[in-house]
Amino acid sequence: MQYRPIKKISIAFLILGWAAAILSVAQPEEGTDLAAAHSASLPFDNNFFEGNRAYAINNYLEAIPFLKNCLNFRPDEHSVHHILSKIYKELGRAEEAFFHAGEAVRLNPQNYWYYVAQSEIYRKFNYYKQAADALMEASRLVPSGAKGLQLEAADLYIEAMEYKLALKILDQLEKKAGLQDDIIRRKYNILIKLGKTKQAEKLLEKLRNTNNTSDLINGALLNHYKYFRKDAKREKLLKDWLRIAPENGEVMVELANLYLEKNRKDQALHQFKKAMTQSDLDGRRSVEILLFLVQKFSEIPFDETKKLAENVASHHPYSPEAQAMLGDLLAREGNIDQAIEAYKKTLSNGGRKETVYQNLLLLLNDKKRFDEILDFGTEAIANFQDNPLFYVLTAMAAFQIADYQKAVELAKSGLPFSVGNKQVKFQLHYLLAESNHHLSNHHASDDHFEKALNIDPNNISVLNNYAYYLAEREQNLDKALVLITRAGSIANDHPSVLDTWSWVLYKRGEYEEALVKIKKAIEIDGGKSAILLEHYGDILFTLGKANEAIVAWHQALAIDKENSKLLSKINNHSLR
């Protein structure tokens, strides 16, 4: 504990101090003229009061003249010297502070606070030995608090490199209190500074013999052995420590590191594994060790790494870090369903990390588990609002389950966070275009298709779908032809592109050209697409080839058996 003088004094205390100063004046003897004595003390009292008042509000320069006047009246007034010493300390005037502090203790050598204040002054100006001497004097006056003062004095002697004086104090304290950590630690530091490493070592070993269960003492001795390369003693200490505390994971890690330093890899690996799965280490620390092992021991096969991760996850079922690492390894192995469950467990245990949400959503997307993406994606957005990828994945899931309004809301919300990320921004505009199309918001759909093309003007999907929707609505067919022609120049053998191209031409009344494109599309597709065959039948029928059209529609219906529109076409036109 440090004893420090009080810097600011209340007005009430000042008044009491002033009264005490008056009362400390020698009482007049019998027969003294009291009126004359009182009149003689008034100048001192007034100056003392004003000096104290100015000091209390930190007006040091104003206080000094009043206090000096006090000394003119009473040169041996110790309280005035004490206050002046503190004022000069605050002003950084060392010599004057030293002088007045010295006068205060000389005039009143039994005042504990004067020594403490003197020590503070010496310490401020880096006179550590003198500061320590003052604390030792103070310790004589307060036996109950002497140990704290003497330890502080020892620290100051160490700072002043007065090691013998510090050791003398510590030896005396040890005789009174016995082996105690705060005393031994200081003695150890001094011996190390003096280069007496053997004595320092014996001191710690002696302390450990009194209490071999103390983590603090064992740790101090371990650090000594480690620093001075006493590996045999270090190993013995760690093994002894583990016999006392067999579940102490950090001690296992220390022993493993020692084995690693000595190139005893098998023993090191055994200890690391034990620390991860049979100790008191938490999941986060176990995962750190496992990651270290994966990097350090390249010879560990993946299956063994996975098994270790499973053991860690089993040993720490509520650790989000352990579950997340297991999820990563399972995903890497291709075991998607188990990886998804591990990531879910991570989230349920509070491991709401951005990467965990991202990995989970991507795996759910691979498995087309769109309802779950919507749930976890909404949660991810709530926790990481500025991650645009979460908006893309969640909006896409909403689109896939035909919740187009939700898809629009999510994609719109994500746009402000897509600035600087063209790919994400493109995906959001594309989703908005498709979702608005399904909601029959055609103006909004076209607008977002245009914005998507501004980012990626040669995207086949956007060019194709935009052109197809225009053709279906029979609007802006010139624009549709430009779009699909551009798509065709990039992918002229893609069945969907050829189908759309054919359909745009058909809507424009260019039936022969449309027939050429649709035939090529069916040829490339191999007759597997019902929509291509249906369009082929529509074009044939318009060209007056009804029988061939009906054949094409029947082929389409064989693929898409539930298509009532196709069945209606066949029935209606077969009656003619």
PDB file of N, CA and C in Angstrom, residues 23-92:
ATOM      1  N   LEU A  23      -3.913  26.566  18.341  1.00  0.00           N
ATOM      2  CA  LEU A  23      -3.851  25.878  19.628  1.00  0.00           C
ATOM      3  C   LEU A  23      -2.469  25.318  19.910  1.00  0.00           C
ATOM      4  N   SER A  24      -1.691  25.016  18.788  1.00  0.00           N
ATOM      5  CA  SER A  24      -0.360  24.443  18.994  1.00  0.00           C
ATOM      6  C   SER A  24       0.622  25.473  19.515  1.00  0.00           C
ATOM      7  N   VAL A  25       0.243  26.750  19.451  1.00  0.00           N
ATOM      8  CA  VAL A  25       1.120  27.799  19.971  1.00  0.00           C
ATOM      9  C   VAL A  25       1.183  27.657  21.504  1.00  0.00           C
ATOM     10  N   ALA A  26       2.319  27.885  22.055  1.00  0.00           N
ATOM     11  CA  ALA A  26       2.492  27.741  23.505  1.00  0.00           C
ATOM     12  C   ALA A  26       1.483  28.614  24.241  1.00  0.00           C
ATOM     13  N   GLN A  27       0.814  28.030  25.218  1.00  0.00           N
ATOM     14  CA  GLN A  27      -0.191  28.771  25.986  1.00  0.00           C
ATOM     15  C   GLN A  27       0.515  29.806  26.883  1.00  0.00           C
ATOM     16  N   PRO A  28      -0.087  30.953  27.003  1.00  0.00           N
ATOM     17  CA  PRO A  28       0.545  32.000  27.818  1.00  0.00           C
ATOM     18  C   PRO A  28       0.605  31.585  29.288  1.00  0.00           C
ATOM     19  N   GLU A  29       1.689  31.938  29.914  1.00  0.00           N
ATOM     20  CA  GLU A  29       1.837  31.629  31.326  1.00  0.00           C
ATOM     21  C   GLU A  29       0.926  32.524  32.151  1.00  0.00           C
ATOM     22  N   GLU A  30       0.738  32.115  33.411  1.00  0.00           N
ATOM     23  CA  GLU A  30      -0.123  32.896  34.308  1.00  0.00           C
ATOM     24  C   GLU A  30       0.431  34.296  34.476  1.00  0.00           C
ATOM     25  N   GLY A  31      -0.430  35.216  34.385  1.00  0.00           N
ATOM     26  CA  GLY A  31      -0.032  36.609  34.518  1.00  0.00           C
ATOM     27  C   GLY A  31       0.255  37.266  33.198  1.00  0.00           C
ATOM     28  N   THR A  32       0.198  36.458  32.088  1.00  0.00           N
ATOM     29  CA  THR A  32       0.450  37.040  30.767  1.00  0.00           C
ATOM     30  C   THR A  32      -0.743  37.885  30.362  1.00  0.00           C
ATOM     31  N   ASP A  33      -0.472  38.951  29.648  1.00  0.00           N
ATOM     32  CA  ASP A  33      -1.544  39.805  29.129  1.00  0.00           C
ATOM     33  C   ASP A  33      -2.171  39.096  27.926  1.00  0.00           C
ATOM     34  N   LEU A  34      -3.353  38.459  28.127  1.00  0.00           N
ATOM     35  CA  LEU A  34      -3.995  37.684  27.061  1.00  0.00           C
ATOM     36  C   LEU A  34      -4.367  38.542  25.872  1.00  0.00           C
ATOM     37  N   ALA A  35      -4.798  39.725  26.127  1.00  0.00           N
ATOM     38  CA  ALA A  35      -5.190  40.621  25.021  1.00  0.00           C
ATOM     39  C   ALA A  35      -3.984  40.931  24.160  1.00  0.00           C
ATOM     40  N   ALA A  36      -2.829  41.157  24.823  1.00  0.00           N
ATOM     41  CA  ALA A  36      -1.614  41.467  24.064  1.00  0.00           C
ATOM     42  C   ALA A  36      -1.152  40.245  23.280  1.00  0.00           C
ATOM     43  N   ALA A  37      -1.280  39.059  23.910  1.00  0.00           N
ATOM     44  CA  ALA A  37      -0.865  37.831  23.223  1.00  0.00           C
ATOM     45  C   ALA A  37      -1.731  37.572  22.003  1.00  0.00           C
ATOM     46  N   HIS A  38      -3.049  37.781  22.179  1.00  0.00           N
ATOM     47  CA  HIS A  38      -3.965  37.563  21.047  1.00  0.00           C
ATOM     48  C   HIS A  38      -3.665  38.539  19.929  1.00  0.00           C
ATOM     49  N   SER A  39      -3.403  39.771  20.281  1.00  0.00           N
ATOM     50  CA  SER A  39      -3.096  40.788  19.271  1.00  0.00           C
ATOM     51  C   SER A  39      -1.815  40.441  18.526  1.00  0.00           C
ATOM     52  N   ALA A  40      -0.819  39.853  19.241  1.00  0.00           N
ATOM     53  CA  ALA A  40       0.458  39.500  18.605  1.00  0.00           C
ATOM     54  C   ALA A  40       0.285  38.334  17.641  1.00  0.00           C
ATOM     55  N   SER A  41      -0.704  37.418  17.918  1.00  0.00           N
ATOM     56  CA  SER A  41      -0.867  36.238  17.047  1.00  0.00           C
ATOM     57  C   SER A  41      -1.716  36.533  15.818  1.00  0.00           C
ATOM     58  N   LEU A  42      -2.428  37.618  15.827  1.00  0.00           N
ATOM     59  CA  LEU A  42      -3.329  37.909  14.701  1.00  0.00           C
ATOM     60  C   LEU A  42      -2.612  37.978  13.360  1.00  0.00           C
ATOM     61  N   PRO A  43      -1.467  38.649  13.221  1.00  0.00           N
ATOM     62  CA  PRO A  43      -0.797  38.698  11.910  1.00  0.00           C
ATOM     63  C   PRO A  43      -0.453  37.304  11.388  1.00  0.00           C
ATOM     64  N   PHE A  44       0.044  36.434  12.275  1.00  0.00           N
ATOM     65  CA  PHE A  44       0.350  35.066  11.845  1.00  0.00           C
ATOM     66  C   PHE A  44      -0.919  34.352  11.398  1.00  0.00           C
ATOM     67  N   ASP A  45      -1.964  34.454  12.238  1.00  0.00           N
ATOM     68  CA  ASP A  45      -3.208  33.733  11.936  1.00  0.00           C
ATOM     69  C   ASP A  45      -3.798  34.178  10.611  1.00  0.00           C
ATOM     70  N   ASN A  46      -3.807  35.460  10.373  1.00  0.00           N
ATOM     71  CA  ASN A  46      -4.398  35.981   9.131  1.00  0.00           C
ATOM     72  C   ASN A  46      -3.623  35.494   7.911  1.00  0.00           C
ATOM     73  N   ASN A  47      -2.284  35.563   7.996  1.00  0.00           N
ATOM     74  CA  ASN A  47      -1.461  35.109   6.867  1.00  0.00           C
ATOM     75  C   ASN A  47      -1.596  33.599   6.654  1.00  0.00           C
ATOM     76  N   PHE A  48      -1.660  32.862   7.761  1.00  0.00           N
ATOM     77  CA  PHE A  48      -1.799  31.412   7.647  1.00  0.00           C
ATOM     78  C   PHE A  48      -3.123  31.037   6.981  1.00  0.00           C
ATOM     79  N   PHE A  49      -4.177  31.719   7.395  1.00  0.00           N
ATOM     80  CA  PHE A  49      -5.497  31.452   6.808  1.00  0.00           C
ATOM     81  C   PHE A  49      -5.489  31.758   5.310  1.00  0.00           C
ATOM     82  N   GLU A  50      -4.965  32.933   4.923  1.00  0.00           N
ATOM     83  CA  GLU A  50      -4.964  33.317   3.507  1.00  0.00           C
ATOM     84  C   GLU A  50      -4.066  32.392   2.675  1.00  0.00           C
ATOM     85  N   GLY A  51      -2.936  32.016   3.252  1.00  0.00           N
ATOM     86  CA  GLY A  51      -2.040  31.099   2.529  1.00  0.00           C
ATOM     87  C   GLY A  51      -2.681  29.755   2.287  1.00  0.00           C
ATOM     88  N   ASN A  52      -3.356  29.224   3.334  1.00  0.00           N
ATOM     89  CA  ASN A  52      -4.053  27.946   3.193  1.00  0.00           C
ATOM     90  C   ASN A  52      -5.185  28.032   2.191  1.00  0.00           C
ATOM     91  N   ARG A  53      -5.914  29.153   2.213  1.00  0.00           N
ATOM     92  CA  ARG A  53      -7.029  29.331   1.275  1.00  0.00           C
ATOM     93  C   ARG A  53      -6.528  29.290  -0.163  1.00  0.00           C
ATOM     94  N   ALA A  54      -5.456  30.046  -0.447  1.00  0.00           N
ATOM     95  CA  ALA A  54      -4.909  30.091  -1.805  1.00  0.00           C
ATOM     96  C   ALA A  54      -4.367  28.710  -2.213  1.00  0.00           C
ATOM     97  N   TYR A  55      -3.736  27.997  -1.273  1.00  0.00           N
ATOM     98  CA  TYR A  55      -3.196  26.663  -1.571  1.00  0.00           C
ATOM     99  C   TYR A  55      -4.319  25.684  -1.899  1.00  0.00           C
ATOM    100  N   ALA A  56      -5.424  25.794  -1.165  1.00  0.00           N
ATOM    101  CA  ALA A  56      -6.546  24.868  -1.359  1.00  0.00           C
ATOM    102  C   ALA A  56      -7.147  24.976  -2.747  1.00  0.00           C
ATOM    103  N   ILE A  57      -7.069  26.148  -3.368  1.00  0.00           N
ATOM    104  CA  ILE A  57      -7.640  26.320  -4.721  1.00  0.00           C
ATOM    105  C   ILE A  57      -6.534  26.367  -5.773  1.00  0.00           C
ATOM    106  N   ASN A  58      -5.348  25.854  -5.396  1.00  0.00           N
ATOM    107  CA  ASN A  58      -4.217  25.709  -6.328  1.00  0.00           C
ATOM    108  C   ASN A  58      -3.634  27.038  -6.805  1.00  0.00           C
ATOM    109  N   ASN A  59      -3.878  28.112  -6.082  1.00  0.00           N
ATOM    110  CA  ASN A  59      -3.228  29.392  -6.405  1.00  0.00           C
ATOM    111  C   ASN A  59      -1.910  29.459  -5.637  1.00  0.00           C
ATOM    112  N   TYR A  60      -0.949  28.644  -6.124  1.00  0.00           N
ATOM    113  CA  TYR A  60       0.287  28.450  -5.371  1.00  0.00           C
ATOM    114  C   TYR A  60       1.095  29.735  -5.236  1.00  0.00           C
ATOM    115  N   LEU A  61       1.204  30.471  -6.333  1.00  0.00           N
ATOM    116  CA  LEU A  61       2.019  31.692  -6.293  1.00  0.00           C
ATOM    117  C   LEU A  61       1.414  32.735  -5.364  1.00  0.00           C
ATOM    118  N   GLU A  62       0.100  32.733  -5.249  1.00  0.00           N
ATOM    119  CA  GLU A  62      -0.561  33.661  -4.322  1.00  0.00           C
ATOM    120  C   GLU A  62      -0.338  33.220  -2.877  1.00  0.00           C
ATOM    121  N   ALA A  63      -0.244  31.890  -2.659  1.00  0.00           N
ATOM    122  CA  ALA A  63      -0.116  31.367  -1.305  1.00  0.00           C
ATOM    123  C   ALA A  63       1.268  31.626  -0.709  1.00  0.00           C
ATOM    124  N   ILE A  64       2.304  31.584  -1.550  1.00  0.00           N
ATOM    125  CA  ILE A  64       3.682  31.643  -1.046  1.00  0.00           C
ATOM    126  C   ILE A  64       3.949  32.880  -0.191  1.00  0.00           C
ATOM    127  N   PRO A  65       3.612  34.110  -0.637  1.00  0.00           N
ATOM    128  CA  PRO A  65       3.932  35.290   0.196  1.00  0.00           C
ATOM    129  C   PRO A  65       3.281  35.234   1.572  1.00  0.00           C
ATOM    130  N   PHE A  66       2.030  34.758   1.639  1.00  0.00           N
ATOM    131  CA  PHE A  66       1.348  34.675   2.934  1.00  0.00           C
ATOM    132  C   PHE A  66       2.075  33.700   3.862  1.00  0.00           C
ATOM    133  N   LEU A  67       2.475  32.555   3.305  1.00  0.00           N
ATOM    134  CA  LEU A  67       3.130  31.548   4.135  1.00  0.00           C
ATOM    135  C   LEU A  67       4.531  31.995   4.557  1.00  0.00           C
ATOM    136  N   LYS A  68       5.211  32.697   3.665  1.00  0.00           N
ATOM    137  CA  LYS A  68       6.523  33.228   4.042  1.00  0.00           C
ATOM    138  C   LYS A  68       6.390  34.263   5.146  1.00  0.00           C
ATOM    139  N   ASN A  69       5.322  35.068   5.093  1.00  0.00           N
ATOM    140  CA  ASN A  69       5.059  36.029   6.177  1.00  0.00           C
ATOM    141  C   ASN A  69       4.882  35.298   7.501  1.00  0.00           C
ATOM    142  N   CYS A  70       4.213  34.118   7.422  1.00  0.00           N
ATOM    143  CA  CYS A  70       4.029  33.322   8.647  1.00  0.00           C
ATOM    144  C   CYS A  70       5.385  32.966   9.258  1.00  0.00           C
ATOM    145  N   LEU A  71       6.347  32.602   8.388  1.00  0.00           N
ATOM    146  CA  LEU A  71       7.671  32.220   8.889  1.00  0.00           C
ATOM    147  C   LEU A  71       8.422  33.420   9.456  1.00  0.00           C
ATOM    148  N   ASN A  72       8.086  34.584   8.959  1.00  0.00           N
ATOM    149  CA  ASN A  72       8.698  35.787   9.540  1.00  0.00           C
ATOM    150  C   ASN A  72       8.287  35.934  10.996  1.00  0.00           C
ATOM    151  N   PHE A  73       7.029  35.543  11.259  1.00  0.00           N
ATOM    152  CA  PHE A  73       6.541  35.642  12.630  1.00  0.00           C
ATOM    153  C   PHE A  73       6.980  34.437  13.475  1.00  0.00           C
ATOM    154  N   ARG A  74       6.962  33.249  12.853  1.00  0.00           N
ATOM    155  CA  ARG A  74       7.323  32.028  13.572  1.00  0.00           C
ATOM    156  C   ARG A  74       8.192  31.162  12.668  1.00  0.00           C
ATOM    157  N   PRO A  75       9.481  31.339  12.677  1.00  0.00           N
ATOM    158  CA  PRO A  75      10.393  30.612  11.779  1.00  0.00           C
ATOM    159  C   PRO A  75      10.362  29.092  11.995  1.00  0.00           C
ATOM    160  N   ASP A  76       9.963  28.647  13.183  1.00  0.00           N
ATOM    161  CA  ASP A  76      10.007  27.224  13.477  1.00  0.00           C
ATOM    162  C   ASP A  76       8.625  26.556  13.391  1.00  0.00           C
ATOM    163  N   GLU A  77       7.692  27.183  12.698  1.00  0.00           N
ATOM    164  CA  GLU A  77       6.346  26.583  12.573  1.00  0.00           C
ATOM    165  C   GLU A  77       6.380  25.482  11.504  1.00  0.00           C
ATOM    166  N   HIS A  78       6.408  24.204  11.949  1.00  0.00           N
ATOM    167  CA  HIS A  78       6.596  23.060  11.041  1.00  0.00           C
ATOM    168  C   HIS A  78       5.474  22.918  10.022  1.00  0.00           C
ATOM    169  N   SER A  79       4.231  23.265  10.420  1.00  0.00           N
ATOM    170  CA  SER A  79       3.103  23.106   9.490  1.00  0.00           C
ATOM    171  C   SER A  79       3.246  24.013   8.274  1.00  0.00           C
ATOM    172  N   VAL A  80       3.832  25.201   8.486  1.00  0.00           N
ATOM    173  CA  VAL A  80       4.032  26.126   7.359  1.00  0.00           C
ATOM    174  C   VAL A  80       5.088  25.560   6.419  1.00  0.00           C
ATOM    175  N   HIS A  81       6.172  25.038   6.981  1.00  0.00           N
ATOM    176  CA  HIS A  81       7.212  24.417   6.137  1.00  0.00           C
ATOM    177  C   HIS A  81       6.623  23.250   5.330  1.00  0.00           C
ATOM    178  N   HIS A  82       5.756  22.480   5.979  1.00  0.00           N
ATOM    179  CA  HIS A  82       5.136  21.334   5.303  1.00  0.00           C
ATOM    180  C   HIS A  82       4.313  21.788   4.090  1.00  0.00           C
ATOM    181  N   ILE A  83       3.497  22.797   4.296  1.00  0.00           N
ATOM    182  CA  ILE A  83       2.658  23.274   3.183  1.00  0.00           C
ATOM    183  C   ILE A  83       3.525  23.868   2.074  1.00  0.00           C
ATOM    184  N   LEU A  84       4.533  24.633   2.446  1.00  0.00           N
ATOM    185  CA  LEU A  84       5.421  25.221   1.430  1.00  0.00           C
ATOM    186  C   LEU A  84       6.145  24.137   0.623  1.00  0.00           C
ATOM    187  N   SER A  85       6.533  23.050   1.295  1.00  0.00           N
ATOM    188  CA  SER A  85       7.224  21.972   0.572  1.00  0.00           C
ATOM    189  C   SER A  85       6.315  21.376  -0.507  1.00  0.00           C
ATOM    190  N   LYS A  86       5.035  21.236  -0.180  1.00  0.00           N
ATOM    191  CA  LYS A  86       4.104  20.670  -1.156  1.00  0.00           C
ATOM    192  C   LYS A  86       3.846  21.650  -2.301  1.00  0.00           C
ATOM    193  N   ILE A  87       3.791  22.919  -1.988  1.00  0.00           N
ATOM    194  CA  ILE A  87       3.590  23.930  -3.038  1.00  0.00           C
ATOM    195  C   ILE A  87       4.768  23.930  -3.997  1.00  0.00           C
ATOM    196  N   TYR A  88       5.990  23.934  -3.473  1.00  0.00           N
ATOM    197  CA  TYR A  88       7.176  23.969  -4.337  1.00  0.00           C
ATOM    198  C   TYR A  88       7.304  22.668  -5.149  1.00  0.00           C
ATOM    199  N   LYS A  89       6.827  21.565  -4.572  1.00  0.00           N
ATOM    200  CA  LYS A  89       6.811  20.317  -5.343  1.00  0.00           C
ATOM    201  C   LYS A  89       5.921  20.465  -6.572  1.00  0.00           C
ATOM    202  N   GLU A  90       4.726  21.023  -6.354  1.00  0.00           N
ATOM    203  CA  GLU A  90       3.791  21.195  -7.472  1.00  0.00           C
ATOM    204  C   GLU A  90       4.339  22.162  -8.511  1.00  0.00           C
ATOM    205  N   LEU A  91       5.109  23.140  -8.070  1.00  0.00           N
ATOM    206  CA  LEU A  91       5.685  24.128  -8.998  1.00  0.00           C
ATOM    207  C   LEU A  91       6.955  23.629  -9.665  1.00  0.00           C
ATOM    208  N   GLY A  92       7.448  22.453  -9.236  1.00  0.00           N
ATOM    209  CA  GLY A  92       8.665  21.894  -9.827  1.00  0.00           C
ATOM    210  C   GLY A  92       9.936  22.566  -9.333  1.00  0.00           C
TER     211      GLY A  92
END
